[in-house]
Short mmCIF file of N, CA and C in Angstrom, two decimals:
data_model
loop_
_atom_site.label_atom_id
_atom_site.label_comp_id
_atom_site.label_asym_id
_atom_site.label_seq_id
_atom_site.Cartn_x
_atom_site.Cartn_y
_atom_site.Cartn_z
N UNK A 707 -25.84 -19.31 -5.50
CA UNK A 707 -24.71 -20.03 -6.02
C UNK A 707 -23.81 -20.49 -4.89
N UNK A 708 -23.49 -21.77 -4.68
CA UNK A 708 -22.70 -22.15 -3.56
C UNK A 708 -21.33 -22.37 -3.92
N UNK A 709 -20.28 -22.03 -3.30
CA UNK A 709 -19.04 -22.26 -3.49
C UNK A 709 -18.44 -23.63 -3.01
N UNK A 710 -17.44 -24.03 -3.66
CA UNK A 710 -16.87 -25.17 -3.32
C UNK A 710 -15.87 -24.94 -2.23
N UNK A 711 -15.44 -25.85 -1.39
CA UNK A 711 -14.53 -25.59 -0.21
C UNK A 711 -13.08 -24.96 -0.89
N UNK A 712 -12.75 -23.72 -0.22
CA UNK A 712 -11.23 -23.42 -0.55
C UNK A 712 -11.17 -22.39 -1.61
N UNK A 713 -12.33 -21.96 -2.32
CA UNK A 713 -12.30 -21.12 -3.26
C UNK A 713 -12.09 -19.71 -2.64
N UNK A 714 -11.34 -18.91 -3.37
CA UNK A 714 -11.29 -17.50 -2.80
C UNK A 714 -12.18 -16.67 -3.28
N UNK A 715 -12.77 -15.84 -2.40
CA UNK A 715 -13.89 -14.79 -2.89
C UNK A 715 -13.02 -13.55 -3.24
N UNK A 716 -13.06 -13.34 -4.60
CA UNK A 716 -12.21 -12.42 -5.19
C UNK A 716 -12.29 -10.94 -4.63
N UNK A 717 -13.61 -10.50 -4.11
CA UNK A 717 -13.81 -9.35 -3.40
C UNK A 717 -13.04 -9.22 -2.06
N UNK A 718 -12.74 -10.24 -1.46
CA UNK A 718 -12.16 -10.25 -0.10
C UNK A 718 -10.77 -10.44 -0.20
N UNK A 719 -10.19 -10.79 -1.26
CA UNK A 719 -8.53 -10.88 -1.27
C UNK A 719 -8.15 -9.96 -2.23
N UNK A 720 -7.09 -9.19 -1.63
CA UNK A 720 -6.33 -8.22 -2.61
C UNK A 720 -5.44 -8.85 -3.54
N UNK A 721 -5.09 -8.20 -4.52
CA UNK A 721 -4.23 -8.61 -5.61
C UNK A 721 -2.90 -8.78 -4.81
N UNK A 722 -2.24 -10.07 -5.14
CA UNK A 722 -0.75 -10.10 -4.65
C UNK A 722 -0.79 -10.45 -2.97
N UNK A 723 -2.11 -10.64 -2.31
CA UNK A 723 -2.07 -10.98 -1.08
C UNK A 723 -1.65 -12.18 -0.77
N UNK A 724 -1.09 -12.57 0.54
CA UNK A 724 -0.57 -13.78 0.84
C UNK A 724 -1.89 -14.76 1.27
N UNK A 725 -1.65 -16.11 0.76
CA UNK A 725 -2.73 -16.95 1.00
C UNK A 725 -2.72 -17.38 2.41
N UNK A 726 -4.04 -17.46 2.90
CA UNK A 726 -4.13 -17.82 4.28
C UNK A 726 -3.64 -19.40 4.49
N UNK A 727 -3.31 -19.84 5.76
CA UNK A 727 -2.92 -21.20 5.99
C UNK A 727 -4.03 -22.11 5.60
N UNK A 728 -5.42 -21.71 5.68
CA UNK A 728 -6.36 -22.53 5.33
C UNK A 728 -6.42 -22.83 3.66
N UNK A 729 -6.27 -21.72 3.04
CA UNK A 729 -6.05 -22.01 1.66
C UNK A 729 -4.88 -22.67 1.19
N UNK A 730 -3.90 -22.67 1.97
CA UNK A 730 -2.64 -23.43 1.64
C UNK A 730 -3.14 -24.95 1.93
N UNK A 731 -3.71 -25.27 2.95
CA UNK A 731 -3.98 -26.56 3.27
C UNK A 731 -4.91 -27.13 2.36
N UNK A 732 -5.82 -26.44 1.67
CA UNK A 732 -6.81 -26.89 0.84
C UNK A 732 -6.19 -27.17 -0.52
N UNK A 733 -5.30 -26.26 -0.90
CA UNK A 733 -4.39 -26.63 -2.15
C UNK A 733 -3.67 -27.79 -2.14
N UNK A 734 -2.95 -28.00 -0.85
CA UNK A 734 -2.12 -29.37 -0.77
C UNK A 734 -3.23 -30.46 -0.80
N UNK A 735 -4.28 -30.34 -0.07
CA UNK A 735 -5.21 -31.43 -0.10
C UNK A 735 -5.73 -31.81 -1.47
N UNK A 736 -6.15 -30.79 -2.14
CA UNK A 736 -6.61 -31.13 -3.62
C UNK A 736 -5.51 -31.55 -4.51
N UNK A 737 -4.24 -31.15 -4.34
CA UNK A 737 -3.17 -31.69 -5.18
C UNK A 737 -3.03 -33.09 -4.83
N UNK A 738 -3.08 -33.38 -3.53
CA UNK A 738 -2.87 -34.78 -3.22
C UNK A 738 -4.00 -35.83 -3.64
N UNK A 739 -5.24 -35.05 -3.73
CA UNK A 739 -6.35 -35.89 -4.50
C UNK A 739 -6.44 -36.00 -5.89
N UNK A 740 -5.31 -35.22 -6.52
CA UNK A 740 -5.04 -35.72 -8.17
C UNK A 740 -5.39 -34.29 -8.95
N UNK A 741 -5.72 -33.28 -8.25
CA UNK A 741 -6.00 -32.06 -9.16
C UNK A 741 -4.59 -31.56 -9.68
N UNK A 742 -4.59 -31.20 -10.86
CA UNK A 742 -3.40 -30.43 -11.54
C UNK A 742 -3.24 -29.01 -11.03
N UNK A 743 -1.93 -28.65 -10.88
CA UNK A 743 -1.78 -27.22 -10.40
C UNK A 743 -2.52 -26.13 -11.28
N UNK A 744 -2.75 -26.41 -12.58
CA UNK A 744 -3.30 -25.37 -13.40
C UNK A 744 -4.74 -25.54 -13.12
N UNK A 745 -5.43 -26.52 -12.78
CA UNK A 745 -6.80 -26.51 -12.34
C UNK A 745 -7.03 -25.85 -11.08
N UNK A 746 -5.96 -25.80 -10.13
CA UNK A 746 -6.13 -24.90 -8.80
C UNK A 746 -5.83 -23.60 -8.92
N UNK A 747 -5.20 -23.17 -10.08
CA UNK A 747 -4.96 -21.71 -10.36
C UNK A 747 -6.23 -21.13 -10.42
N UNK A 748 -7.09 -21.60 -11.33
CA UNK A 748 -8.44 -20.96 -11.59
C UNK A 748 -9.39 -21.17 -10.40
N UNK A 749 -9.23 -22.18 -9.64
CA UNK A 749 -10.16 -22.35 -8.60
C UNK A 749 -9.79 -21.50 -7.26
N UNK A 750 -8.50 -21.37 -7.08
CA UNK A 750 -8.15 -20.41 -6.01
C UNK A 750 -7.88 -18.90 -6.33
N UNK A 751 -7.86 -18.69 -7.73
CA UNK A 751 -7.60 -17.30 -8.13
C UNK A 751 -6.28 -16.83 -7.85
N UNK A 752 -5.16 -17.61 -8.06
CA UNK A 752 -3.90 -17.18 -7.97
C UNK A 752 -2.94 -17.62 -9.00
N UNK A 753 -1.65 -17.15 -9.12
CA UNK A 753 -0.78 -17.61 -10.15
C UNK A 753 -0.30 -18.95 -9.98
N UNK A 754 0.01 -19.67 -11.04
CA UNK A 754 0.57 -20.94 -10.98
C UNK A 754 1.87 -21.04 -10.19
N UNK A 755 2.75 -20.09 -10.11
CA UNK A 755 3.72 -20.03 -9.34
C UNK A 755 3.36 -20.12 -7.85
N UNK A 756 2.46 -19.57 -7.38
CA UNK A 756 1.93 -19.41 -6.02
C UNK A 756 1.50 -20.98 -5.75
N UNK A 757 0.85 -21.68 -6.61
CA UNK A 757 0.59 -22.96 -6.21
C UNK A 757 1.87 -23.96 -6.15
N UNK A 758 2.79 -23.70 -6.91
CA UNK A 758 3.87 -24.46 -7.03
C UNK A 758 4.83 -24.28 -5.69
N UNK A 759 4.82 -22.74 -5.31
CA UNK A 759 5.65 -22.41 -4.14
C UNK A 759 4.83 -23.01 -2.94
N UNK A 760 3.59 -23.01 -2.77
CA UNK A 760 2.75 -23.61 -1.67
C UNK A 760 3.29 -25.11 -1.61
N UNK A 761 3.18 -25.83 -2.68
CA UNK A 761 3.41 -27.33 -2.67
C UNK A 761 4.99 -27.68 -2.28
N UNK A 762 5.78 -26.81 -2.71
CA UNK A 762 7.12 -26.87 -2.47
C UNK A 762 7.50 -26.65 -1.07
N UNK A 763 6.81 -25.58 -0.58
CA UNK A 763 7.06 -25.02 0.89
C UNK A 763 6.59 -26.37 1.91
N UNK A 764 5.45 -26.90 1.33
CA UNK A 764 5.08 -28.18 2.21
C UNK A 764 5.96 -29.37 2.19
N UNK A 765 6.48 -29.49 0.82
CA UNK A 765 7.39 -30.71 0.77
C UNK A 765 8.61 -30.49 1.70
N UNK A 766 9.28 -29.31 1.48
CA UNK A 766 10.56 -29.10 2.03
C UNK A 766 10.40 -28.75 3.65
N UNK A 767 9.28 -28.05 4.01
CA UNK A 767 9.30 -27.68 5.47
C UNK A 767 8.08 -28.12 6.18
N UNK A 768 7.27 -28.86 5.57
CA UNK A 768 6.20 -29.47 6.21
C UNK A 768 5.33 -28.57 6.88
N UNK A 769 5.15 -27.12 6.17
CA UNK A 769 4.43 -26.00 6.82
C UNK A 769 3.49 -25.62 5.74
N UNK A 770 2.25 -25.08 6.34
CA UNK A 770 1.29 -24.43 5.41
C UNK A 770 1.44 -22.96 5.80
N UNK A 771 1.87 -22.59 6.93
CA UNK A 771 2.14 -21.12 7.13
C UNK A 771 3.38 -20.45 6.34
N UNK A 772 3.47 -19.17 6.14
CA UNK A 772 4.50 -18.52 5.57
C UNK A 772 5.67 -18.76 6.46
N UNK A 773 6.95 -18.88 5.85
CA UNK A 773 8.23 -18.98 6.73
C UNK A 773 8.57 -17.53 7.00
N UNK A 774 9.39 -17.39 8.04
CA UNK A 774 9.81 -16.08 8.41
C UNK A 774 10.66 -15.39 7.41
N UNK A 775 10.54 -14.24 7.08
CA UNK A 775 11.07 -13.44 6.03
C UNK A 775 12.44 -12.94 6.62
N UNK A 776 13.36 -12.83 5.63
CA UNK A 776 14.82 -12.35 6.04
C UNK A 776 14.58 -10.80 6.06
N UNK A 777 15.58 -10.08 6.56
CA UNK A 777 15.70 -8.69 6.43
C UNK A 777 15.73 -8.16 7.97
N UNK A 778 15.97 -6.94 7.91
CA UNK A 778 15.98 -6.11 9.26
C UNK A 778 14.58 -5.75 9.66
N UNK A 779 14.27 -6.07 11.02
CA UNK A 779 12.90 -5.72 11.43
C UNK A 779 12.75 -4.07 11.35
N UNK A 780 11.55 -3.78 11.33
CA UNK A 780 11.20 -2.22 11.32
C UNK A 780 11.69 -1.52 12.41
N UNK A 781 12.44 -0.32 12.35
CA UNK A 781 13.03 0.40 13.48
C UNK A 781 12.08 1.35 14.00
N UNK A 782 11.14 1.78 13.38
CA UNK A 782 10.14 2.84 13.92
C UNK A 782 8.81 2.44 13.55
N UNK A 783 7.82 2.90 14.49
CA UNK A 783 6.39 2.74 14.02
C UNK A 783 5.97 3.83 12.91
N UNK A 784 4.75 3.39 12.35
CA UNK A 784 4.18 4.40 11.48
C UNK A 784 3.75 5.59 12.37
N UNK A 785 3.26 5.50 13.48
CA UNK A 785 2.89 6.56 14.23
C UNK A 785 3.99 7.59 14.38
N UNK A 786 5.22 6.99 14.87
CA UNK A 786 6.47 7.83 15.06
C UNK A 786 6.79 8.49 13.67
N UNK A 787 6.68 8.00 12.56
CA UNK A 787 7.01 8.36 11.17
C UNK A 787 6.14 9.61 10.95
N UNK A 788 4.93 9.43 11.31
CA UNK A 788 3.82 10.55 11.02
C UNK A 788 4.10 11.69 11.87
N UNK A 789 4.57 11.37 13.11
CA UNK A 789 5.01 12.58 14.08
C UNK A 789 6.19 13.30 13.63
N UNK A 790 7.26 12.56 12.97
CA UNK A 790 8.33 13.23 12.43
C UNK A 790 8.00 14.03 11.25
N UNK A 791 7.16 13.42 10.33
CA UNK A 791 6.71 14.39 9.26
C UNK A 791 5.86 15.55 9.67
N UNK A 792 5.00 15.44 10.58
CA UNK A 792 4.36 16.66 11.13
C UNK A 792 5.29 17.57 11.80
N UNK A 793 6.23 17.13 12.60
CA UNK A 793 7.19 18.16 13.12
C UNK A 793 8.07 18.79 12.14
N UNK A 794 8.42 18.04 11.09
CA UNK A 794 9.30 18.68 9.96
C UNK A 794 8.40 19.74 9.21
N UNK A 795 7.14 19.55 8.89
CA UNK A 795 6.44 20.49 8.06
C UNK A 795 5.98 21.81 8.98
N UNK A 796 5.96 21.52 10.39
CA UNK A 796 5.67 22.65 11.17
C UNK A 796 6.86 23.68 11.40
N UNK A 797 8.03 22.86 11.39
CA UNK A 797 9.25 23.50 11.63
C UNK A 797 10.27 23.22 10.65
N UNK A 798 10.13 23.84 9.51
CA UNK A 798 10.99 23.29 8.33
C UNK A 798 12.47 23.70 8.59
N UNK A 799 12.71 24.70 9.38
CA UNK A 799 14.25 25.19 9.63
C UNK A 799 14.87 24.40 10.77
N UNK A 800 14.28 23.43 11.39
CA UNK A 800 14.90 22.75 12.69
C UNK A 800 15.95 21.76 12.12
N UNK A 801 16.97 21.63 12.85
CA UNK A 801 18.00 20.81 12.49
C UNK A 801 17.50 19.10 12.77
N UNK A 802 18.26 18.18 12.64
CA UNK A 802 18.03 16.92 12.81
C UNK A 802 18.11 16.77 14.42
N UNK A 803 18.94 17.39 15.07
CA UNK A 803 19.07 17.51 16.36
C UNK A 803 17.98 17.84 17.11
N UNK A 804 17.36 18.96 16.70
CA UNK A 804 16.12 19.68 17.12
C UNK A 804 14.99 18.78 17.13
N UNK A 805 14.71 18.04 15.92
CA UNK A 805 13.60 16.84 15.61
C UNK A 805 13.80 15.87 16.69
N UNK A 806 15.03 15.36 16.86
CA UNK A 806 15.23 14.18 17.73
C UNK A 806 14.79 14.56 19.18
N UNK A 807 15.26 15.82 19.58
CA UNK A 807 14.91 16.32 20.98
C UNK A 807 13.35 16.31 21.28
N UNK A 808 12.39 16.32 20.23
CA UNK A 808 11.06 16.59 20.41
C UNK A 808 10.31 15.15 20.50
N UNK A 809 11.17 13.94 20.09
CA UNK A 809 10.52 12.60 20.06
C UNK A 809 10.82 11.93 21.39
N UNK A 810 9.97 11.02 21.70
CA UNK A 810 9.98 10.33 23.11
C UNK A 810 11.19 9.37 22.99
N UNK A 811 11.30 8.72 21.89
CA UNK A 811 12.27 7.41 21.72
C UNK A 811 12.90 7.86 20.40
N UNK A 812 14.09 8.95 20.51
CA UNK A 812 14.60 9.31 19.34
C UNK A 812 15.39 8.42 18.59
N UNK A 813 15.13 8.31 17.19
CA UNK A 813 15.90 7.44 16.27
C UNK A 813 17.18 8.40 15.84
N UNK A 814 17.93 7.59 15.11
CA UNK A 814 19.27 8.15 14.73
C UNK A 814 18.97 9.19 13.50
N UNK A 815 20.05 10.11 13.29
CA UNK A 815 19.96 11.14 12.29
C UNK A 815 19.63 10.34 10.89
N UNK A 816 20.26 9.32 10.60
CA UNK A 816 20.11 8.61 9.34
C UNK A 816 18.60 8.11 9.19
N UNK A 817 18.21 7.67 10.27
CA UNK A 817 16.72 7.04 10.23
C UNK A 817 15.75 8.21 10.11
N UNK A 818 15.89 9.24 10.65
CA UNK A 818 15.00 10.63 10.43
C UNK A 818 15.29 11.03 8.85
N UNK A 819 16.50 10.98 8.43
CA UNK A 819 16.67 11.50 6.99
C UNK A 819 16.07 10.42 6.09
N UNK A 820 15.87 9.17 6.29
CA UNK A 820 15.56 8.32 5.40
C UNK A 820 13.93 8.36 5.45
N UNK A 821 13.36 8.59 6.62
CA UNK A 821 11.93 8.81 6.75
C UNK A 821 11.44 10.18 5.91
N UNK A 822 12.25 11.37 6.12
CA UNK A 822 11.72 12.45 5.47
C UNK A 822 11.96 12.49 4.03
N UNK A 823 12.90 11.51 3.40
CA UNK A 823 13.10 11.28 2.05
C UNK A 823 11.83 10.54 1.52
N UNK A 824 11.47 9.61 2.06
CA UNK A 824 10.25 8.84 1.70
C UNK A 824 8.93 9.60 1.62
N UNK A 825 7.98 9.30 1.04
CA UNK A 825 6.63 9.87 1.03
C UNK A 825 6.10 9.81 2.58
N UNK A 826 5.27 10.65 2.85
CA UNK A 826 4.67 10.67 4.31
C UNK A 826 3.76 9.31 4.27
N UNK A 827 3.57 8.64 5.45
CA UNK A 827 2.83 7.61 5.83
C UNK A 827 1.33 7.88 5.62
N UNK A 828 0.64 6.96 5.07
CA UNK A 828 -0.84 7.13 4.89
C UNK A 828 -1.55 7.44 6.19
N UNK A 829 -2.49 8.26 6.24
CA UNK A 829 -3.13 8.72 7.51
C UNK A 829 -4.18 7.72 7.88
#
């Protein structure tokens, strides 16, 4: 069975995953060819709101790629988070100062606290 251009292979795309720029371009071109957004939802395997968001982003910003997201950039890498978790498990009585002294690029006490409150990073 041959797929038409632009269809998403369901096994290769995670749920709620971002559409690639190629898929966004295909959605825009099919919409300009006269396809309705409800038809495109079944063809591309995404929500109708995703189709409308893609079309609106193209109308407003003339872009098929995602726009930069707001918010603060990540302060510490996942590797450093895992190292903090390992140190805290090995030495449960250490203070934040002692943990910081063992790290090559020590984060603040509040960053260490928020890392230790969250669940450990996946291995």
